[in-house]
mmCIF file with all atom_site columns, C-alpha atoms in Angstrom:
data_model
loop_
_atom_site.group_PDB
_atom_site.id
_atom_site.type_symbol
_atom_site.label_atom_id
_atom_site.label_alt_id
_atom_site.label_comp_id
_atom_site.label_asym_id
_atom_site.label_entity_id
_atom_site.label_seq_id
_atom_site.pdbx_PDB_ins_code
_atom_site.Cartn_x
_atom_site.Cartn_y
_atom_site.Cartn_z
_atom_site.occupancy
_atom_site.B_iso_or_equiv
_atom_site.pdbx_formal_charge
_atom_site.auth_seq_id
_atom_site.auth_comp_id
_atom_site.auth_asym_id
_atom_site.auth_atom_id
_atom_site.pdbx_PDB_model_num
ATOM 1   C CA . HIS A 1 1   ? -4.408  60.039 14.774  1.00 0.00 ? 119 HIS A CA 1
ATOM 2   C CA . PRO A 1 2   ? -4.636  63.362 16.278  1.00 0.00 ? 120 PRO A CA 1
ATOM 3   C CA . THR A 1 3   ? -5.606  65.734 13.629  1.00 0.00 ? 121 THR A CA 1
ATOM 4   C CA . THR A 1 4   ? -8.619  63.095 13.472  1.00 0.00 ? 122 THR A CA 1
ATOM 5   C CA . TRP A 1 5   ? -9.764  63.345 16.436  1.00 0.00 ? 123 TRP A CA 1
ATOM 6   C CA . GLN A 1 6   ? -9.144  67.028 16.742  1.00 0.00 ? 124 GLN A CA 1
ATOM 7   C CA . MET A 1 7   ? -11.594 67.795 13.808  1.00 0.00 ? 125 MET A CA 1
ATOM 8   C CA . MET A 1 8   ? -14.215 65.325 15.125  1.00 0.00 ? 126 MET A CA 1
ATOM 9   C CA . ARG A 1 9   ? -14.019 66.743 18.522  1.00 0.00 ? 127 ARG A CA 1
ATOM 10  C CA . GLY A 1 10  ? -14.345 70.009 17.369  1.00 0.00 ? 128 GLY A CA 1
ATOM 11  C CA . LEU A 1 11  ? -17.871 69.466 14.395  1.00 0.00 ? 129 LEU A CA 1
ATOM 12  C CA . LEU A 1 12  ? -19.389 68.619 18.600  1.00 0.00 ? 130 LEU A CA 1
ATOM 13  C CA . ASP A 1 13  ? -18.788 72.378 18.871  1.00 0.00 ? 131 ASP A CA 1
ATOM 14  C CA . VAL A 1 14  ? -20.857 73.601 15.439  1.00 0.00 ? 132 VAL A CA 1
ATOM 15  C CA . PRO A 1 15  ? -24.593 73.028 15.338  1.00 0.00 ? 133 PRO A CA 1
ATOM 16  C CA . LEU A 1 16  ? -24.642 70.952 12.263  1.00 0.00 ? 134 LEU A CA 1
ATOM 17  C CA . ALA A 1 17  ? -28.991 70.358 12.198  1.00 0.00 ? 135 ALA A CA 1
ATOM 18  C CA . GLY A 1 18  ? -29.934 71.433 8.300   1.00 0.00 ? 136 GLY A CA 1
ATOM 19  C CA . CYS A 1 19  ? -26.220 72.069 7.660   1.00 0.00 ? 137 CYS A CA 1
ATOM 20  C CA . SER A 1 20  ? -24.364 72.253 4.219   1.00 0.00 ? 138 SER A CA 1
ATOM 21  C CA . VAL A 1 21  ? -21.121 70.411 5.051   1.00 0.00 ? 139 VAL A CA 1
ATOM 22  C CA . LEU A 1 22  ? -18.082 70.591 2.469   1.00 0.00 ? 140 LEU A CA 1
ATOM 23  C CA . ASP A 1 23  ? -15.281 67.878 3.213   1.00 0.00 ? 141 ASP A CA 1
ATOM 24  C CA . VAL A 1 24  ? -12.285 68.998 1.491   1.00 0.00 ? 142 VAL A CA 1
ATOM 25  C CA . GLY A 1 25  ? -9.136  65.817 0.718   1.00 0.00 ? 143 GLY A CA 1
ATOM 26  C CA . CYS A 1 26  ? -11.895 63.250 2.545   1.00 0.00 ? 144 CYS A CA 1
ATOM 27  C CA . GLY A 1 27  ? -9.343  60.235 3.501   1.00 0.00 ? 145 GLY A CA 1
ATOM 28  C CA . THR A 1 28  ? -11.521 57.764 4.388   1.00 0.00 ? 146 THR A CA 1
ATOM 29  C CA . GLY A 1 29  ? -14.594 59.900 4.316   1.00 0.00 ? 147 GLY A CA 1
ATOM 30  C CA . VAL A 1 30  ? -15.126 59.923 8.500   1.00 0.00 ? 148 VAL A CA 1
ATOM 31  C CA . LEU A 1 31  ? -15.292 63.556 9.045   1.00 0.00 ? 149 LEU A CA 1
ATOM 32  C CA . ALA A 1 32  ? -18.361 63.576 6.063   1.00 0.00 ? 150 ALA A CA 1
ATOM 33  C CA . ILE A 1 33  ? -19.854 60.191 7.686   1.00 0.00 ? 151 ILE A CA 1
ATOM 34  C CA . THR A 1 34  ? -19.464 61.886 11.189  1.00 0.00 ? 152 THR A CA 1
ATOM 35  C CA . ALA A 1 35  ? -21.000 65.449 10.348  1.00 0.00 ? 153 ALA A CA 1
ATOM 36  C CA . LYS A 1 36  ? -24.187 63.510 8.420   1.00 0.00 ? 154 LYS A CA 1
ATOM 37  C CA . LYS A 1 37  ? -24.642 61.263 11.431  1.00 0.00 ? 155 LYS A CA 1
ATOM 38  C CA . LEU A 1 38  ? -24.309 64.493 14.258  1.00 0.00 ? 156 LEU A CA 1
ATOM 39  C CA . GLY A 1 39  ? -27.436 66.067 11.922  1.00 0.00 ? 157 GLY A CA 1
ATOM 40  C CA . ALA A 1 40  ? -25.618 68.015 8.393   1.00 0.00 ? 158 ALA A CA 1
ATOM 41  C CA . ASP A 1 41  ? -28.656 68.170 6.268   1.00 0.00 ? 159 ASP A CA 1
ATOM 42  C CA . ARG A 1 42  ? -26.003 67.739 3.010   1.00 0.00 ? 160 ARG A CA 1
ATOM 43  C CA . VAL A 1 43  ? -22.956 66.746 3.242   1.00 0.00 ? 161 VAL A CA 1
ATOM 44  C CA . VAL A 1 44  ? -20.755 66.362 -0.082  1.00 0.00 ? 162 VAL A CA 1
ATOM 45  C CA . ALA A 1 45  ? -17.034 65.145 0.527   1.00 0.00 ? 163 ALA A CA 1
ATOM 46  C CA . PHE A 1 46  ? -14.080 64.474 -2.308  1.00 0.00 ? 164 PHE A CA 1
ATOM 47  C CA . ASP A 1 47  ? -10.310 63.778 -2.544  1.00 0.00 ? 165 ASP A CA 1
ATOM 48  C CA . ILE A 1 48  ? -8.363  63.562 -6.113  1.00 0.00 ? 166 ILE A CA 1
ATOM 49  C CA . ASP A 1 49  ? -6.532  61.121 -4.328  1.00 0.00 ? 167 ASP A CA 1
ATOM 50  C CA . GLU A 1 50  ? -8.318  57.921 -6.235  1.00 0.00 ? 168 GLU A CA 1
ATOM 51  C CA . TRP A 1 51  ? -7.585  55.118 -3.133  1.00 0.00 ? 169 TRP A CA 1
ATOM 52  C CA . SER A 1 52  ? -8.788  57.953 -0.490  1.00 0.00 ? 170 SER A CA 1
ATOM 53  C CA . TYR A 1 53  ? -12.097 58.577 -2.613  1.00 0.00 ? 171 TYR A CA 1
ATOM 54  C CA . LYS A 1 54  ? -12.371 54.595 -3.358  1.00 0.00 ? 172 LYS A CA 1
ATOM 55  C CA . ASN A 1 55  ? -12.134 54.527 0.269   1.00 0.00 ? 173 ASN A CA 1
ATOM 56  C CA . THR A 1 56  ? -14.379 57.292 0.806   1.00 0.00 ? 174 THR A CA 1
ATOM 57  C CA . LEU A 1 57  ? -17.313 55.139 -1.001  1.00 0.00 ? 175 LEU A CA 1
ATOM 58  C CA . SER A 1 58  ? -16.581 51.741 0.931   1.00 0.00 ? 176 SER A CA 1
ATOM 59  C CA . ASN A 1 59  ? -17.275 53.527 4.270   1.00 0.00 ? 177 ASN A CA 1
ATOM 60  C CA . LEU A 1 60  ? -20.355 55.215 3.097   1.00 0.00 ? 178 LEU A CA 1
ATOM 61  C CA . ASP A 1 61  ? -21.664 52.189 2.478   1.00 0.00 ? 179 ASP A CA 1
ATOM 62  C CA . ARG A 1 62  ? -20.957 50.610 5.483   1.00 0.00 ? 180 ARG A CA 1
ATOM 63  C CA . ASN A 1 63  ? -22.875 53.531 6.771   1.00 0.00 ? 181 ASN A CA 1
ATOM 64  C CA . ASP A 1 64  ? -25.327 53.063 4.661   1.00 0.00 ? 182 ASP A CA 1
ATOM 65  C CA . LEU A 1 65  ? -25.083 57.004 3.710   1.00 0.00 ? 183 LEU A CA 1
ATOM 66  C CA . THR A 1 66  ? -24.491 56.454 0.379   1.00 0.00 ? 184 THR A CA 1
ATOM 67  C CA . SER A 1 67  ? -26.974 58.033 -0.804  1.00 0.00 ? 185 SER A CA 1
ATOM 68  C CA . ASP A 1 68  ? -27.560 60.646 2.054   1.00 0.00 ? 186 ASP A CA 1
ATOM 69  C CA . ILE A 1 69  ? -23.982 61.750 1.053   1.00 0.00 ? 187 ILE A CA 1
ATOM 70  C CA . GLU A 1 70  ? -22.029 63.158 -1.965  1.00 0.00 ? 188 GLU A CA 1
ATOM 71  C CA . SER A 1 71  ? -18.517 61.946 -3.069  1.00 0.00 ? 189 SER A CA 1
ATOM 72  C CA . PHE A 1 72  ? -16.170 62.394 -5.843  1.00 0.00 ? 190 PHE A CA 1
ATOM 73  C CA . GLN A 1 73  ? -12.805 62.128 -6.756  1.00 0.00 ? 191 GLN A CA 1
ATOM 74  C CA . GLY A 1 74  ? -11.636 65.583 -8.232  1.00 0.00 ? 192 GLY A CA 1
ATOM 75  C CA . THR A 1 75  ? -10.219 68.918 -6.327  1.00 0.00 ? 193 THR A CA 1
ATOM 76  C CA . ILE A 1 76  ? -11.923 71.830 -4.490  1.00 0.00 ? 194 ILE A CA 1
ATOM 77  C CA . HIS A 1 77  ? -11.442 74.027 -8.145  1.00 0.00 ? 195 HIS A CA 1
ATOM 78  C CA . SER A 1 78  ? -13.914 70.774 -9.556  1.00 0.00 ? 196 SER A CA 1
ATOM 79  C CA . ALA A 1 79  ? -16.312 71.179 -11.563 1.00 0.00 ? 197 ALA A CA 1
ATOM 80  C CA . GLU A 1 80  ? -18.511 69.866 -9.097  1.00 0.00 ? 198 GLU A CA 1
ATOM 81  C CA . LEU A 1 81  ? -18.326 72.408 -6.546  1.00 0.00 ? 199 LEU A CA 1
ATOM 82  C CA . HIS A 1 82  ? -19.047 74.921 -9.039  1.00 0.00 ? 200 HIS A CA 1
ATOM 83  C CA . ARG A 1 83  ? -20.656 77.594 -7.761  1.00 0.00 ? 201 ARG A CA 1
ATOM 84  C CA . GLN A 1 84  ? -21.773 76.124 -4.308  1.00 0.00 ? 202 GLN A CA 1
ATOM 85  C CA . THR A 1 85  ? -20.858 77.426 -1.578  1.00 0.00 ? 203 THR A CA 1
ATOM 86  C CA . PHE A 1 86  ? -21.414 75.440 2.346   1.00 0.00 ? 204 PHE A CA 1
ATOM 87  C CA . ASP A 1 87  ? -22.446 76.554 5.787   1.00 0.00 ? 205 ASP A CA 1
ATOM 88  C CA . ILE A 1 88  ? -19.407 74.473 6.910   1.00 0.00 ? 206 ILE A CA 1
ATOM 89  C CA . ILE A 1 89  ? -16.049 73.846 5.328   1.00 0.00 ? 207 ILE A CA 1
ATOM 90  C CA . LEU A 1 90  ? -13.797 71.014 6.474   1.00 0.00 ? 208 LEU A CA 1
ATOM 91  C CA . ALA A 1 91  ? -10.196 70.506 5.448   1.00 0.00 ? 209 ALA A CA 1
ATOM 92  C CA . ASN A 1 92  ? -7.888  67.790 7.246   1.00 0.00 ? 210 ASN A CA 1
ATOM 93  C CA . ILE A 1 93  ? -4.664  67.997 5.313   1.00 0.00 ? 211 ILE A CA 1
ATOM 94  C CA . ASN A 1 94  ? -1.246  69.879 5.233   1.00 0.00 ? 212 ASN A CA 1
ATOM 95  C CA . ARG A 1 95  ? -0.310  73.467 5.743   1.00 0.00 ? 213 ARG A CA 1
ATOM 96  C CA . ASN A 1 96  ? 0.448   73.339 2.298   1.00 0.00 ? 214 ASN A CA 1
ATOM 97  C CA . ILE A 1 97  ? -2.240  72.970 0.716   1.00 0.00 ? 215 ILE A CA 1
ATOM 98  C CA . LEU A 1 98  ? -4.986  75.015 3.465   1.00 0.00 ? 216 LEU A CA 1
ATOM 99  C CA . MET A 1 99  ? -2.628  77.394 3.127   1.00 0.00 ? 217 MET A CA 1
ATOM 100 C CA . ALA A 1 100 ? -2.726  77.493 -1.529  1.00 0.00 ? 218 ALA A CA 1
ATOM 101 C CA . GLU A 1 101 ? -7.012  77.379 -1.222  1.00 0.00 ? 219 GLU A CA 1
ATOM 102 C CA . MET A 1 102 ? -7.134  79.361 1.299   1.00 0.00 ? 220 MET A CA 1
ATOM 103 C CA . ASP A 1 103 ? -9.384  82.017 -1.092  1.00 0.00 ? 221 ASP A CA 1
ATOM 104 C CA . GLU A 1 104 ? -11.284 79.024 -2.278  1.00 0.00 ? 222 GLU A CA 1
ATOM 105 C CA . TYR A 1 105 ? -12.557 78.128 1.147   1.00 0.00 ? 223 TYR A CA 1
ATOM 106 C CA . ALA A 1 106 ? -13.390 81.854 1.523   1.00 0.00 ? 224 ALA A CA 1
ATOM 107 C CA . SER A 1 107 ? -15.468 81.755 -1.303  1.00 0.00 ? 225 SER A CA 1
ATOM 108 C CA . LYS A 1 108 ? -17.263 78.310 -0.234  1.00 0.00 ? 226 LYS A CA 1
ATOM 109 C CA . CYS A 1 109 ? -17.461 78.811 2.740   1.00 0.00 ? 227 CYS A CA 1
ATOM 110 C CA . ASN A 1 110 ? -21.327 81.266 3.485   1.00 0.00 ? 228 ASN A CA 1
ATOM 111 C CA . GLY A 1 111 ? -21.539 83.725 5.530   1.00 0.00 ? 229 GLY A CA 1
ATOM 112 C CA . MET A 1 112 ? -21.268 83.018 9.164   1.00 0.00 ? 230 MET A CA 1
ATOM 113 C CA . GLY A 1 113 ? -20.337 79.860 7.977   1.00 0.00 ? 231 GLY A CA 1
ATOM 114 C CA . HIS A 1 114 ? -17.542 77.680 10.209  1.00 0.00 ? 232 HIS A CA 1
ATOM 115 C CA . LEU A 1 115 ? -13.853 76.275 8.788   1.00 0.00 ? 233 LEU A CA 1
ATOM 116 C CA . LEU A 1 116 ? -12.474 74.093 10.441  1.00 0.00 ? 234 LEU A CA 1
ATOM 117 C CA . LEU A 1 117 ? -8.515  73.370 9.876   1.00 0.00 ? 235 LEU A CA 1
ATOM 118 C CA . SER A 1 118 ? -6.172  70.135 10.964  1.00 0.00 ? 236 SER A CA 1
ATOM 119 C CA . GLY A 1 119 ? -3.450  68.299 9.498   1.00 0.00 ? 237 GLY A CA 1
ATOM 120 C CA . PHE A 1 120 ? -0.748  70.345 10.467  1.00 0.00 ? 238 PHE A CA 1
ATOM 121 C CA . TYR A 1 121 ? 1.666   71.022 13.844  1.00 0.00 ? 239 TYR A CA 1
ATOM 122 C CA . ARG A 1 122 ? 1.781   73.295 15.977  1.00 0.00 ? 240 ARG A CA 1
ATOM 123 C CA . GLN A 1 123 ? 4.204   76.350 14.980  1.00 0.00 ? 241 GLN A CA 1
ATOM 124 C CA . ASP A 1 124 ? 2.505   77.022 11.560  1.00 0.00 ? 242 ASP A CA 1
ATOM 125 C CA . CYS A 1 125 ? -1.243  78.139 13.245  1.00 0.00 ? 243 CYS A CA 1
ATOM 126 C CA . GLU A 1 126 ? 0.021   81.804 12.662  1.00 0.00 ? 244 GLU A CA 1
ATOM 127 C CA . GLU A 1 127 ? 0.714   81.588 9.419   1.00 0.00 ? 245 GLU A CA 1
ATOM 128 C CA . ILE A 1 128 ? -1.864  79.926 8.609   1.00 0.00 ? 246 ILE A CA 1
ATOM 129 C CA . THR A 1 129 ? -4.165  82.190 11.072  1.00 0.00 ? 247 THR A CA 1
ATOM 130 C CA . SER A 1 130 ? -2.733  85.337 9.015   1.00 0.00 ? 248 SER A CA 1
ATOM 131 C CA . LYS A 1 131 ? -3.663  83.380 5.987   1.00 0.00 ? 249 LYS A CA 1
ATOM 132 C CA . ALA A 1 132 ? -7.347  82.604 7.361   1.00 0.00 ? 250 ALA A CA 1
ATOM 133 C CA . ILE A 1 133 ? -7.800  85.464 8.601   1.00 0.00 ? 251 ILE A CA 1
ATOM 134 C CA . SER A 1 134 ? -6.844  88.198 5.369   1.00 0.00 ? 252 SER A CA 1
ATOM 135 C CA . ALA A 1 135 ? -9.127  85.502 3.486   1.00 0.00 ? 253 ALA A CA 1
ATOM 136 C CA . GLY A 1 136 ? -12.438 87.087 5.991   1.00 0.00 ? 254 GLY A CA 1
ATOM 137 C CA . PHE A 1 137 ? -12.056 84.469 8.576   1.00 0.00 ? 255 PHE A CA 1
ATOM 138 C CA . THR A 1 138 ? -12.284 85.382 11.890  1.00 0.00 ? 256 THR A CA 1
ATOM 139 C CA . LEU A 1 139 ? -10.473 82.259 14.751  1.00 0.00 ? 257 LEU A CA 1
ATOM 140 C CA . LYS A 1 140 ? -12.925 80.995 17.308  1.00 0.00 ? 258 LYS A CA 1
ATOM 141 C CA . THR A 1 141 ? -10.933 78.664 18.406  1.00 0.00 ? 259 THR A CA 1
ATOM 142 C CA . ALA A 1 142 ? -7.553  76.500 19.026  1.00 0.00 ? 260 ALA A CA 1
ATOM 143 C CA . ALA A 1 143 ? -6.606  73.267 19.650  1.00 0.00 ? 261 ALA A CA 1
ATOM 144 C CA . PHE A 1 144 ? -4.048  70.786 20.304  1.00 0.00 ? 262 PHE A CA 1
ATOM 145 C CA . ARG A 1 145 ? -3.219  67.013 20.820  1.00 0.00 ? 263 ARG A CA 1
ATOM 146 C CA . GLU A 1 146 ? 0.358   66.405 20.692  1.00 0.00 ? 264 GLU A CA 1
ATOM 147 C CA . ASP A 1 147 ? 1.948   68.364 18.577  1.00 0.00 ? 265 ASP A CA 1
ATOM 148 C CA . TRP A 1 148 ? -0.763  69.236 16.528  1.00 0.00 ? 266 TRP A CA 1
ATOM 149 C CA . ALA A 1 149 ? -3.499  71.840 16.577  1.00 0.00 ? 267 ALA A CA 1
ATOM 150 C CA . CYS A 1 150 ? -6.974  72.170 14.993  1.00 0.00 ? 268 CYS A CA 1
ATOM 151 C CA . LEU A 1 151 ? -8.457  75.945 14.247  1.00 0.00 ? 269 LEU A CA 1
ATOM 152 C CA . MET A 1 152 ? -11.549 76.519 14.163  1.00 0.00 ? 270 MET A CA 1
ATOM 153 C CA . PHE A 1 153 ? -12.755 80.121 11.632  1.00 0.00 ? 271 PHE A CA 1
ATOM 154 C CA . VAL A 1 154 ? -16.037 82.003 11.479  1.00 0.00 ? 272 VAL A CA 1
ATOM 155 C CA . LYS A 1 155 ? -16.272 84.006 8.762   1.00 0.00 ? 273 LYS A CA 1
ATOM 156 C CA . LYS A 1 156 ? -17.224 87.294 9.058   1.00 0.00 ? 274 LYS A CA 1
ATOM 157 C CA . PHE A 1 157 ? -19.010 88.307 6.126   1.00 0.00 ? 275 PHE A CA 1
#
């Protein structure tokens, strides 16, 4: 899908070596797997959907990463994430969820950390960017494929 392609492409532009990564709404786990294979030190992936969680576990097993990537079924508010922060947060979800959870992403993102978002259309960029800026992020890059958008932000502090 164009959004997954853009997120994977965005991961190539972020220094991952030694970083911690949170994959929000991980789906199949492909972004978590990519982050780990590109050098991320610690990767946590979760999805609210049971099928997605089980699919992620299956894909982690296929890639011999079951013990290298933490995975759980839950939400951004789950106990597994309590008081944890990350250098890079990935969220390839729909606009409404991204907007609703932006403050949570900010609270879980380390200072000068990266937030990479996709799963929404080009026309949603202004609203999402405005919300991210109000949460303490600065827009770094914007990319488009077909009618889909991908935005990369850096946390200001």
